[in-house]
Short mmCIF file of C-alpha atoms and ligand atoms in Angstrom, two decimals:
data_model
loop_
_atom_site.label_atom_id
_atom_site.label_comp_id
_atom_site.label_asym_id
_atom_site.label_seq_id
_atom_site.Cartn_x
_atom_site.Cartn_y
_atom_site.Cartn_z
CA MET U 1 0.03 0.07 -0.04
CA ASN U 2 1.06 3.38 -0.33
CA LEU U 3 1.01 6.55 1.92
CA LEU U 4 -1.95 7.93 0.72
CA THR U 5 -3.95 4.81 0.18
CA VAL U 6 -2.86 4.23 4.17
CA LEU U 7 -4.30 7.20 4.76
CA VAL U 8 -7.26 7.58 3.60
CA LEU U 9 -8.16 4.12 4.83
CA ASN U 10 -7.09 5.33 8.31
CA LEU U 11 -9.10 8.36 7.76
CA ILE U 12 -12.53 6.75 6.44
CA PHE U 13 -12.27 4.03 9.32
CA ILE U 14 -11.77 6.45 11.98
CA LEU U 15 -14.79 8.25 10.23
CA ILE U 16 -17.18 5.90 10.01
CA THR U 17 -16.44 4.16 13.14
CA THR U 18 -17.19 8.26 15.34
CA PHE U 19 -20.14 8.54 12.87
CA VAL U 20 -21.66 5.25 14.01
CA PHE U 21 -20.73 5.50 18.22
CA GLN U 22 -22.05 8.77 18.08
CA TYR U 23 -25.24 8.00 16.18
CA ILE U 24 -25.61 5.23 18.18
CA ILE U 25 -25.35 6.55 21.32
CA ILE U 26 -27.59 9.67 20.75
CA ASN U 27 -30.83 7.20 19.56
CA LYS U 28 -30.38 4.48 21.54
CA PHE U 29 -28.20 4.01 24.79
CA LYS U 30 -27.47 7.86 26.25
CA ALA U 31 -28.12 6.44 29.42
CA LEU U 32 -25.59 4.18 29.24
CA TYR U 33 -22.93 6.54 27.56
CA GLN U 34 -23.44 8.46 30.74
CA ARG U 35 -22.35 5.69 33.00
CA LEU U 36 -20.05 4.14 31.26
CA ASP U 37 -18.31 7.02 28.59
CA LYS U 38 -14.71 6.58 29.63
CA LEU U 39 -14.37 2.79 28.78
CA LEU U 40 -16.39 3.05 25.96
CA ILE U 41 -14.37 6.00 24.50
CA VAL U 42 -11.39 3.63 25.73
CA LEU U 43 -13.14 0.91 22.91
CA LEU U 44 -13.53 3.29 20.50
CA ALA U 45 -10.35 4.86 20.28
CA GLY U 46 -8.61 1.59 21.28
CA SER U 47 -9.78 -0.15 18.05
CA GLN U 48 -9.38 2.97 15.82
CA ILE U 49 -5.61 2.49 16.83
CA VAL U 50 -5.49 -1.44 16.10
CA PHE U 51 -7.07 -0.32 13.00
CA CYS U 52 -4.61 2.19 11.91
CA MET U 53 -1.78 0.14 12.83
CA THR U 54 -2.78 -3.05 11.15
CA PHE U 55 -3.30 -1.11 7.83
CA THR U 56 -0.50 1.15 8.48
CA LEU U 57 2.69 1.88 5.75
CA ILE U 58 6.28 0.05 6.51
CA ASN U 59 8.12 2.84 5.33
CA ASN U 60 11.53 1.23 6.29
CA PRO U 61 12.12 -1.22 8.67
CA ASP U 62 12.43 0.99 11.37
CA PHE U 63 9.43 3.52 10.86
CA ILE U 64 5.75 3.18 9.85
CA PHE U 65 3.23 5.59 9.14
CA ASP U 66 -0.71 5.88 9.86
CA LEU U 67 -3.06 7.97 11.59
CA ARG U 68 -3.35 6.32 15.26
CA LEU U 69 -2.30 10.25 16.43
CA ILE U 70 -5.78 10.98 15.35
CA PRO U 71 -8.00 8.13 18.00
CA VAL U 72 -5.10 8.94 21.05
CA VAL U 73 -5.49 12.66 20.90
CA VAL U 74 -8.90 13.26 20.19
CA GLY U 75 -9.95 9.98 22.35
CA GLY U 76 -7.63 11.84 25.60
CA LEU U 77 -8.75 15.17 25.04
CA TYR U 78 -12.69 14.20 24.91
CA GLY U 79 -12.32 10.81 27.48
CA GLY U 80 -10.40 12.58 30.06
CA PRO U 81 -6.53 11.99 31.76
CA ILE U 82 -7.56 8.33 32.50
CA VAL U 83 -8.62 7.63 29.16
CA SER U 84 -5.35 9.09 27.64
CA ILE U 85 -3.44 6.94 30.22
CA LEU U 86 -5.18 3.70 28.77
CA LEU U 87 -4.91 4.67 25.01
CA PHE U 88 -1.12 5.42 25.64
CA VAL U 89 -0.75 1.81 26.64
CA ILE U 90 -2.34 0.63 23.71
CA VAL U 91 -0.76 2.90 21.40
CA ALA U 92 2.74 1.60 22.60
CA LEU U 93 2.10 -1.84 22.76
CA ALA U 94 0.42 -1.83 19.42
CA ARG U 95 3.54 -0.70 17.93
CA PHE U 96 6.05 -3.27 19.73
CA PRO U 97 5.51 -6.62 17.10
CA PHE U 98 6.97 -4.05 14.12
CA GLY U 99 10.16 -3.83 16.13
CA GLY U 100 12.75 -1.23 14.71
CA ASP U 101 13.78 2.12 16.37
CA GLY U 102 10.46 3.45 15.80
CA VAL U 103 9.00 1.68 19.00
CA TRP U 104 11.02 4.17 20.90
CA VAL U 105 10.28 7.47 18.73
CA ASN U 106 6.51 5.82 19.25
CA PHE U 107 7.21 5.65 22.96
CA PHE U 108 8.42 8.63 23.30
CA ASN U 109 6.41 11.01 21.50
CA MET U 110 3.05 9.15 22.42
CA LEU U 111 4.29 9.67 25.76
CA THR U 112 4.82 13.68 25.30
CA ILE U 113 1.45 13.70 23.19
CA THR U 114 -0.45 12.12 26.60
CA VAL U 115 0.67 14.15 28.99
CA PHE U 116 -0.18 17.07 27.14
CA THR U 117 -3.42 15.86 26.33
CA SER U 118 -4.16 14.19 29.67
CA TYR U 119 -3.56 18.63 31.21
CA ILE U 120 -5.00 19.85 28.43
CA SER U 121 -8.41 17.44 28.80
CA LEU U 122 -9.16 19.08 31.91
CA LYS U 123 -10.35 22.44 30.52
CA PHE U 124 -10.89 20.90 26.58
CA ARG U 125 -14.74 20.31 26.80
CA SER U 126 -15.68 23.94 27.94
CA PHE U 127 -13.55 25.40 25.12
CA PRO U 128 -15.13 26.88 22.37
CA LEU U 129 -15.47 25.47 18.96
CA ALA U 130 -12.06 27.25 17.34
CA LYS U 131 -10.23 27.03 20.06
CA LYS U 132 -10.79 23.29 20.31
CA LEU U 133 -9.95 22.84 16.47
CA TYR U 134 -6.82 24.69 16.89
CA THR U 135 -5.63 23.35 19.42
CA VAL U 136 -6.00 19.55 18.11
CA VAL U 137 -4.45 21.23 14.29
CA ALA U 138 -1.29 22.81 16.39
CA VAL U 139 -1.09 18.91 17.91
CA ALA U 140 -0.64 17.26 14.53
CA ILE U 141 1.59 20.05 13.19
CA SER U 142 4.29 19.55 16.29
CA TYR U 143 3.93 15.74 16.35
CA THR U 144 4.35 15.69 11.99
CA LEU U 145 7.81 17.87 12.74
CA LEU U 146 8.71 16.18 15.93
CA ILE U 147 8.45 12.77 14.43
CA PHE U 148 10.28 14.02 11.00
CA LEU U 149 13.01 15.77 12.92
CA MET U 150 13.88 12.55 15.36
CA LYS U 151 13.71 10.52 11.72
CA ALA U 152 16.74 13.41 10.39
CA ALA U 153 18.20 13.99 13.64
CA VAL U 154 18.83 11.15 15.41
CA PHE U 155 18.52 8.40 13.38
CA LYS U 156 20.57 10.14 10.34
CA ASP U 157 17.08 8.65 8.15
CA PRO U 158 17.02 11.21 5.04
CA ASN U 159 13.04 12.52 4.72
CA ASP U 160 11.42 12.91 1.77
CA ILE U 161 9.74 16.38 1.71
CA GLN U 162 7.06 15.30 -0.84
CA PHE U 163 6.08 12.49 2.18
CA MET U 164 6.37 14.50 5.11
CA VAL U 165 3.68 16.88 3.77
CA ILE U 166 1.33 14.37 2.11
CA TYR U 167 1.19 12.77 5.99
CA GLY U 168 1.15 16.18 7.76
CA VAL U 169 -1.40 17.50 5.50
CA THR U 170 -3.65 14.23 5.84
CA LEU U 171 -3.50 14.32 9.91
CA THR U 172 -3.84 17.78 10.44
CA VAL U 173 -6.89 17.82 8.00
CA GLY U 174 -8.19 14.64 9.15
CA ILE U 175 -7.68 15.64 12.94
CA PHE U 176 -9.77 18.64 12.43
CA ILE U 177 -12.62 17.01 10.22
CA ILE U 178 -13.12 14.58 13.53
CA VAL U 179 -13.49 17.19 16.09
CA TYR U 180 -15.03 19.55 13.88
CA TYR U 181 -17.55 16.37 13.20
CA ILE U 182 -17.87 15.61 17.04
CA GLU U 183 -18.62 19.16 17.79
CA ILE U 184 -21.61 19.38 14.99
CA MET U 185 -22.94 16.06 16.44
CA LYS U 186 -22.87 17.53 19.85
CA GLN U 187 -24.55 20.95 19.10
CA ASN U 188 -27.48 18.65 16.93
CA LEU U 189 -27.69 16.72 20.63
CA VAL U 190 -28.45 19.98 22.46
CA LEU U 191 -30.67 21.47 19.47
CA HIS U 192 -32.79 17.94 19.85
CA ASN U 193 -33.09 18.41 24.09
CA ALA U 194 -34.00 21.72 23.66
CA VAL U 195 -36.91 21.02 20.93
CA ILE U 196 -38.16 18.41 23.01
CA LYS U 197 -38.64 20.70 25.64
CA SER U 198 -40.00 23.13 23.98
CA ASP U 199 -42.37 20.43 22.57
CA LYS U 200 -43.45 19.69 26.37
CA ILE U 201 -44.36 23.49 27.15
CA GLU U 202 -45.83 23.97 23.80
CA VAL U 203 -48.34 21.18 24.45
CA VAL U 204 -48.97 21.98 28.08
CA SER U 205 -49.41 25.91 27.66
CA GLN U 206 -52.20 24.13 24.44
CA LEU U 207 -53.41 22.09 27.19
CA ALA U 208 -53.97 25.49 29.76
CA ALA U 209 -55.82 27.02 27.13
CA SER U 210 -58.45 24.39 26.02
CA VAL U 211 -58.87 23.25 29.28
CA SER U 212 -59.61 26.20 30.86
CA HIS U 213 -62.70 25.94 28.03
CA GLU U 214 -63.26 21.94 28.90
CA VAL U 215 -63.90 22.77 32.33
CA ARG U 216 -65.99 26.00 31.45
CA ASN U 217 -68.49 23.46 30.05
CA PRO U 218 -69.48 21.18 33.36
CA LEU U 219 -69.52 24.59 35.22
CA THR U 220 -71.91 25.88 33.11
CA VAL U 221 -74.26 22.98 32.49
CA THR U 222 -73.94 23.12 36.62
CA ARG U 223 -74.70 26.52 37.39
CA GLY U 224 -77.96 26.06 34.95
CA PHE U 225 -79.26 23.06 36.98
CA LEU U 226 -78.68 24.99 40.51
CA GLN U 227 -80.17 28.06 39.25
CA MET U 228 -82.90 25.50 38.27
CA LEU U 229 -83.36 24.31 41.99
CA LYS U 230 -83.78 27.61 43.22
CA ASP U 231 -87.20 27.44 41.69
CA PRO U 232 -89.37 25.97 44.99
CA SER U 233 -92.39 24.79 42.89
CA ILE U 234 -90.00 21.88 41.42
CA GLU U 235 -91.06 18.03 41.55
CA GLU U 236 -89.04 16.27 43.70
CA GLU U 237 -87.90 13.65 41.17
CA LYS U 238 -86.71 16.42 38.60
CA ARG U 239 -85.29 17.62 41.86
CA LEU U 240 -82.75 14.90 42.30
CA TYR U 241 -82.01 14.53 38.71
CA TYR U 242 -80.86 18.08 38.60
CA LEU U 243 -78.75 17.58 41.38
CA ASN U 244 -77.17 14.11 40.13
CA THR U 245 -76.44 16.18 37.49
CA ALA U 246 -75.11 19.19 38.72
CA ILE U 247 -72.87 16.75 40.81
CA ASP U 248 -71.83 14.38 37.66
CA GLU U 249 -70.88 17.39 35.85
CA LEU U 250 -68.66 19.15 39.03
CA ASP U 251 -66.90 15.22 38.82
CA ARG U 252 -66.53 15.68 35.73
CA ALA U 253 -64.51 18.94 35.84
CA GLU U 254 -61.81 17.60 38.68
CA THR U 255 -60.85 14.43 36.57
CA ILE U 256 -60.14 17.06 33.84
CA ILE U 257 -58.35 19.05 36.29
CA LYS U 258 -56.65 16.53 37.92
CA ASP U 259 -55.46 14.52 34.41
CA TYR U 260 -53.79 18.25 33.02
CA LEU U 261 -52.60 18.77 36.70
CA SER U 262 -50.63 15.30 36.48
CA PHE U 263 -49.31 16.16 32.58
CA ALA U 264 -48.09 19.93 33.49
CA LYS U 265 -46.55 19.43 37.25
CA PRO U 266 -42.96 18.37 36.52
CA GLN U 267 -41.55 15.75 38.34
CA SER U 268 -40.83 16.71 41.32
CA GLY U 269 -37.71 14.56 41.32
CA ILE U 270 -37.47 12.53 44.49
CA ALA U 271 -37.98 8.92 44.01
CA SER U 272 -38.48 6.55 46.08
CA SER U 273 -39.30 2.78 45.98
CA ILE U 274 -42.48 2.41 45.22
CA CYS U 275 -43.91 -1.29 46.76
CA VAL U 276 -46.11 -2.29 42.99
CA LYS U 277 -48.21 -5.03 44.96
CA GLU U 278 -49.19 -2.24 47.33
CA GLU U 279 -50.43 0.64 44.71
CA ILE U 280 -51.99 -1.77 42.57
CA GLU U 281 -53.76 -3.10 45.26
CA LYS U 282 -54.77 1.14 46.67
CA ALA U 283 -55.70 1.73 43.07
CA MET U 284 -58.47 -1.39 43.12
CA GLU U 285 -60.11 -0.24 46.43
CA LEU U 286 -61.03 2.56 44.78
CA ILE U 287 -62.35 0.98 41.69
CA ILE U 288 -64.30 -1.67 43.22
CA PRO U 289 -67.43 0.10 43.04
CA TYR U 290 -66.97 1.06 39.39
CA ALA U 291 -66.38 -1.96 38.27
CA ASN U 292 -69.16 -3.58 40.10
CA HIS U 293 -71.70 -0.84 38.96
CA PHE U 294 -70.03 -2.59 35.73
CA SER U 295 -70.38 -6.00 36.42
CA VAL U 296 -66.46 -5.87 35.65
CA SER U 297 -64.87 -9.04 37.86
CA ILE U 298 -61.12 -8.37 38.63
CA LYS U 299 -58.92 -10.68 38.80
CA ARG U 300 -55.19 -10.19 40.17
CA ASP U 301 -51.65 -12.19 40.85
CA LEU U 302 -49.89 -10.05 42.31
CA MET U 303 -46.16 -10.71 43.09
CA GLU U 304 -45.21 -9.56 46.68
CA GLY U 305 -41.95 -8.03 47.29
CA MET U 306 -41.60 -6.39 43.52
CA PHE U 307 -40.15 -2.59 43.78
CA VAL U 308 -39.64 0.00 41.51
CA SER U 309 -38.64 3.71 41.49
CA GLY U 310 -40.99 6.68 41.50
CA GLU U 311 -42.99 8.59 42.82
CA ALA U 312 -45.94 6.87 44.23
CA SER U 313 -48.56 9.10 43.78
CA LYS U 314 -48.02 9.24 40.09
CA PHE U 315 -47.52 4.93 39.86
CA HIS U 316 -50.55 4.85 41.57
CA GLN U 317 -52.96 7.20 39.06
CA CYS U 318 -51.28 5.51 35.88
CA ILE U 319 -52.55 2.50 37.12
CA LEU U 320 -56.08 3.82 37.73
CA ASN U 321 -56.04 5.15 34.50
CA ILE U 322 -55.65 2.09 32.47
CA ILE U 323 -58.00 -0.19 34.80
CA LYS U 324 -60.86 2.55 34.51
CA ASN U 325 -60.51 1.92 30.68
CA GLY U 326 -60.46 -1.17 30.68
CA ILE U 327 -64.15 -0.90 32.98
CA GLU U 328 -65.38 1.16 30.42
CA ALA U 329 -64.35 -0.55 27.52
CA MET U 330 -66.98 -3.26 29.02
CA PRO U 331 -70.09 -1.74 29.54
CA ASN U 332 -71.70 -5.24 29.79
CA GLY U 333 -70.04 -7.02 31.91
CA GLY U 334 -66.60 -8.56 31.58
CA ASP U 335 -63.47 -10.13 33.13
CA LEU U 336 -60.10 -7.46 33.98
CA GLU U 337 -56.93 -9.31 35.13
CA ILE U 338 -53.97 -7.88 36.42
CA GLY U 339 -50.61 -9.50 37.49
CA CYS U 340 -47.18 -8.20 38.10
CA ARG U 341 -44.11 -10.55 37.88
CA THR U 342 -40.29 -9.77 37.66
CA GLU U 343 -38.80 -10.41 34.28
CA GLY U 344 -34.87 -10.18 34.69
CA LYS U 345 -34.16 -6.54 35.78
CA GLN U 346 -38.14 -5.43 34.27
CA ALA U 347 -40.82 -4.89 36.50
CA THR U 348 -43.87 -6.51 34.20
CA ILE U 349 -47.32 -5.26 34.86
CA SER U 350 -49.95 -6.64 33.20
CA ILE U 351 -53.74 -4.92 32.77
CA LYS U 352 -55.79 -7.06 30.37
CA ASP U 353 -59.63 -6.67 29.69
CA THR U 354 -62.14 -8.56 27.62
CA GLY U 355 -63.86 -5.27 26.25
CA CYS U 356 -64.40 -3.80 23.06
CA GLY U 357 -60.87 -3.06 21.92
CA MET U 358 -59.11 -0.67 19.43
CA THR U 359 -58.52 -0.40 15.60
CA PRO U 360 -55.14 -0.16 14.85
CA GLN U 361 -56.16 3.55 13.80
CA GLN U 362 -57.26 4.20 17.50
CA LEU U 363 -54.61 1.97 18.83
CA SER U 364 -52.16 4.59 16.80
CA ARG U 365 -53.68 7.62 18.34
CA LEU U 366 -53.66 6.10 21.88
CA GLY U 367 -52.14 9.02 24.37
CA GLU U 368 -52.42 11.51 22.10
CA PRO U 369 -54.03 14.96 23.90
CA TYR U 370 -57.86 14.45 23.73
CA PHE U 371 -58.15 11.62 21.94
CA SER U 372 -61.19 9.95 22.88
CA THR U 373 -64.25 7.94 21.55
CA LYS U 374 -66.41 8.05 24.66
CA ALA U 375 -67.81 11.81 23.32
CA GLU U 376 -69.04 13.38 26.33
CA LYS U 377 -67.95 10.88 28.76
CA GLY U 378 -64.28 11.10 28.22
CA THR U 379 -61.34 13.72 28.77
CA GLY U 380 -58.77 12.06 26.21
CA LEU U 381 -56.34 12.72 28.86
CA GLY U 382 -56.10 9.71 30.78
CA MET U 383 -53.88 7.48 28.45
CA MET U 384 -51.86 10.85 27.57
CA VAL U 385 -50.82 11.27 31.59
CA VAL U 386 -50.07 7.10 31.72
CA TYR U 387 -47.51 7.59 28.92
CA LYS U 388 -45.88 10.72 30.53
CA ILE U 389 -45.38 8.90 34.14
CA ILE U 390 -44.37 5.85 32.53
CA ASP U 391 -41.39 7.59 30.43
CA GLU U 392 -40.63 9.34 33.70
CA MET U 393 -39.96 6.42 35.41
CA ASN U 394 -37.55 5.23 32.34
CA GLY U 395 -40.81 2.13 31.38
CA ARG U 396 -42.02 1.11 28.60
CA ILE U 397 -45.96 0.51 27.51
CA GLN U 398 -47.13 -1.77 25.14
CA VAL U 399 -50.61 -2.14 23.82
CA LYS U 400 -52.29 -5.04 22.08
CA SER U 401 -55.87 -4.60 21.44
CA LYS U 402 -58.35 -6.90 19.12
CA LEU U 403 -61.65 -5.25 18.25
CA GLU U 404 -64.42 -6.95 19.83
CA GLN U 405 -61.70 -8.61 21.94
CA GLY U 406 -60.18 -7.25 24.49
CA THR U 407 -56.74 -4.80 25.17
CA ILE U 408 -53.95 -5.97 26.81
CA PHE U 409 -51.41 -3.39 28.35
CA LYS U 410 -48.30 -4.29 28.76
CA ILE U 411 -46.06 -1.99 31.22
CA ASP U 412 -41.94 -2.44 31.81
CA LEU U 413 -40.65 -0.56 34.45
CA PRO U 414 -36.68 -1.23 36.22
CA LEU U 415 -36.75 -2.59 39.18
CA TYR U 416 -35.62 -0.61 41.88
CA ASP U 417 -32.21 -1.52 42.84
CA THR U 418 -31.42 -1.26 46.76
CA GLU U 419 -27.84 -1.24 46.12
CA LYS U 420 -27.37 1.51 44.22
CA ARG U 421 -30.65 3.54 45.15
CA GLU U 422 -31.75 3.73 41.67
CA ILE U 423 -31.23 2.40 38.38
P1 ADP S 501 -60.59 8.44 27.68
O1 ADP S 501 -60.80 7.35 28.57
O2 ADP S 501 -61.16 9.72 28.69
O3 ADP S 501 -61.37 8.68 26.86
P2 ADP S 501 -58.09 8.37 27.77
O4 ADP S 501 -57.06 9.00 27.74
O5 ADP S 501 -58.19 7.46 28.96
O6 ADP S 501 -59.34 8.88 27.31
O7 ADP S 501 -58.57 7.13 26.49
C1 ADP S 501 -58.04 7.23 24.80
C2 ADP S 501 -59.05 6.69 24.40
O8 ADP S 501 -58.49 5.11 24.02
C3 ADP S 501 -60.44 5.95 24.96
O9 ADP S 501 -61.17 6.99 24.41
C4 ADP S 501 -60.19 4.54 24.23
O10 ADP S 501 -61.44 4.83 22.67
C5 ADP S 501 -59.52 4.34 23.96
N1 ADP S 501 -58.69 3.21 25.01
C6 ADP S 501 -58.11 3.27 26.42
N2 ADP S 501 -57.85 2.39 26.62
C7 ADP S 501 -58.39 0.94 26.17
C8 ADP S 501 -59.21 -0.07 26.46
N3 ADP S 501 -58.70 -1.01 27.60
N4 ADP S 501 -59.65 -0.56 25.43
C9 ADP S 501 -60.45 -0.05 24.73
N5 ADP S 501 -60.30 1.27 24.12
C10 ADP S 501 -59.53 2.21 25.21
MG1 MG S 502 -59.49 7.49 30.50
#
């Protein structure tokens, strides 16, 4: 292989692996990265070093040329001193099999670079973009000069100027592209988070406007009925009807406000351990009269001693909302089964009904604010609240539903870890 082929191959490998690394982490394993960032950076940069030194140019028995400097510097600067030192060990060991004086040149140069990156890495993340870029460019140029000077001065090996320029330029441009690219990806992530946040703020303010509208309706109706009750000549039967309707409407207003508040209210952040069985049983106590009213029988199969992390009142409401929907889906009676058990490190809660079920279109709209098929009786806020609470608890909901056959909700939540306090 000639020099240019080696350098291009190295650069493409570093670019692709860095891209895949960032892309996967941003999209899938953010939590894992937050915990194991140093280890993951060592794995990424370490594999890049090994690749570069596998596809290297053996210039003469003493010297090999490739872009191993890029992962050593970039990994060290983003990973910190410990990562720098580990990468130094990898790059120094990987040079041994090739032998020659280059082993010591590499050892000395990489040691100098490691001392520098370890020191700079303490502040590197807070540098503005331009400063980051010229730091790495300066490292690449100094490194190029250093190796060619050593080659000429210490080992009396005459340098080919063209070779040196191609190597130096590729290394410098390469490191510039990688750091610039990492920074752009990081900015994207910050923007992405800001958009998600502003989306939520928008939903909350839209909801605030429409909630006040929604609440006004039942209040107006209640007011109307109370007004009519003022009439002393009103028949007893009618009076009772007016009173019941007024109470129903007030209940409805209360439900809307409760649902809205639990959506808009920020997380208190105080997560404690919740006993799943206990919370489900509390929710059942409240709901049993409602179930009896619709001739729904409830079966339960609840495992003891299962704990998840979160806010008990929110979790309780979430279970209540799902059970309530299940009962409402069976106006002519049916069975509702509630179970909870552990699956590996997960708590799995399942709530199954034999009710009216949903069409695929309805299923896909589940959780949208105001999506309800219950006309006057529904608020369309219950499931939105459920999704938000489970999301806050780092859980997942799966729903399967068949029209006229029933629906199953399966909620997976990470188990509360008594040693780590939270997962
Ligand atoms: P609401 O109950 O006020 O209508 P939700 O957000 O709780 O609002 O539910 C939204 C819609 O999802 C319901 O109107 C109903 O059409 C559907 N749905 C929810 N749970 C079930 C279920 N268990 N079976 C059938 N349909 C359901
Ligand atoms: Mg509901």
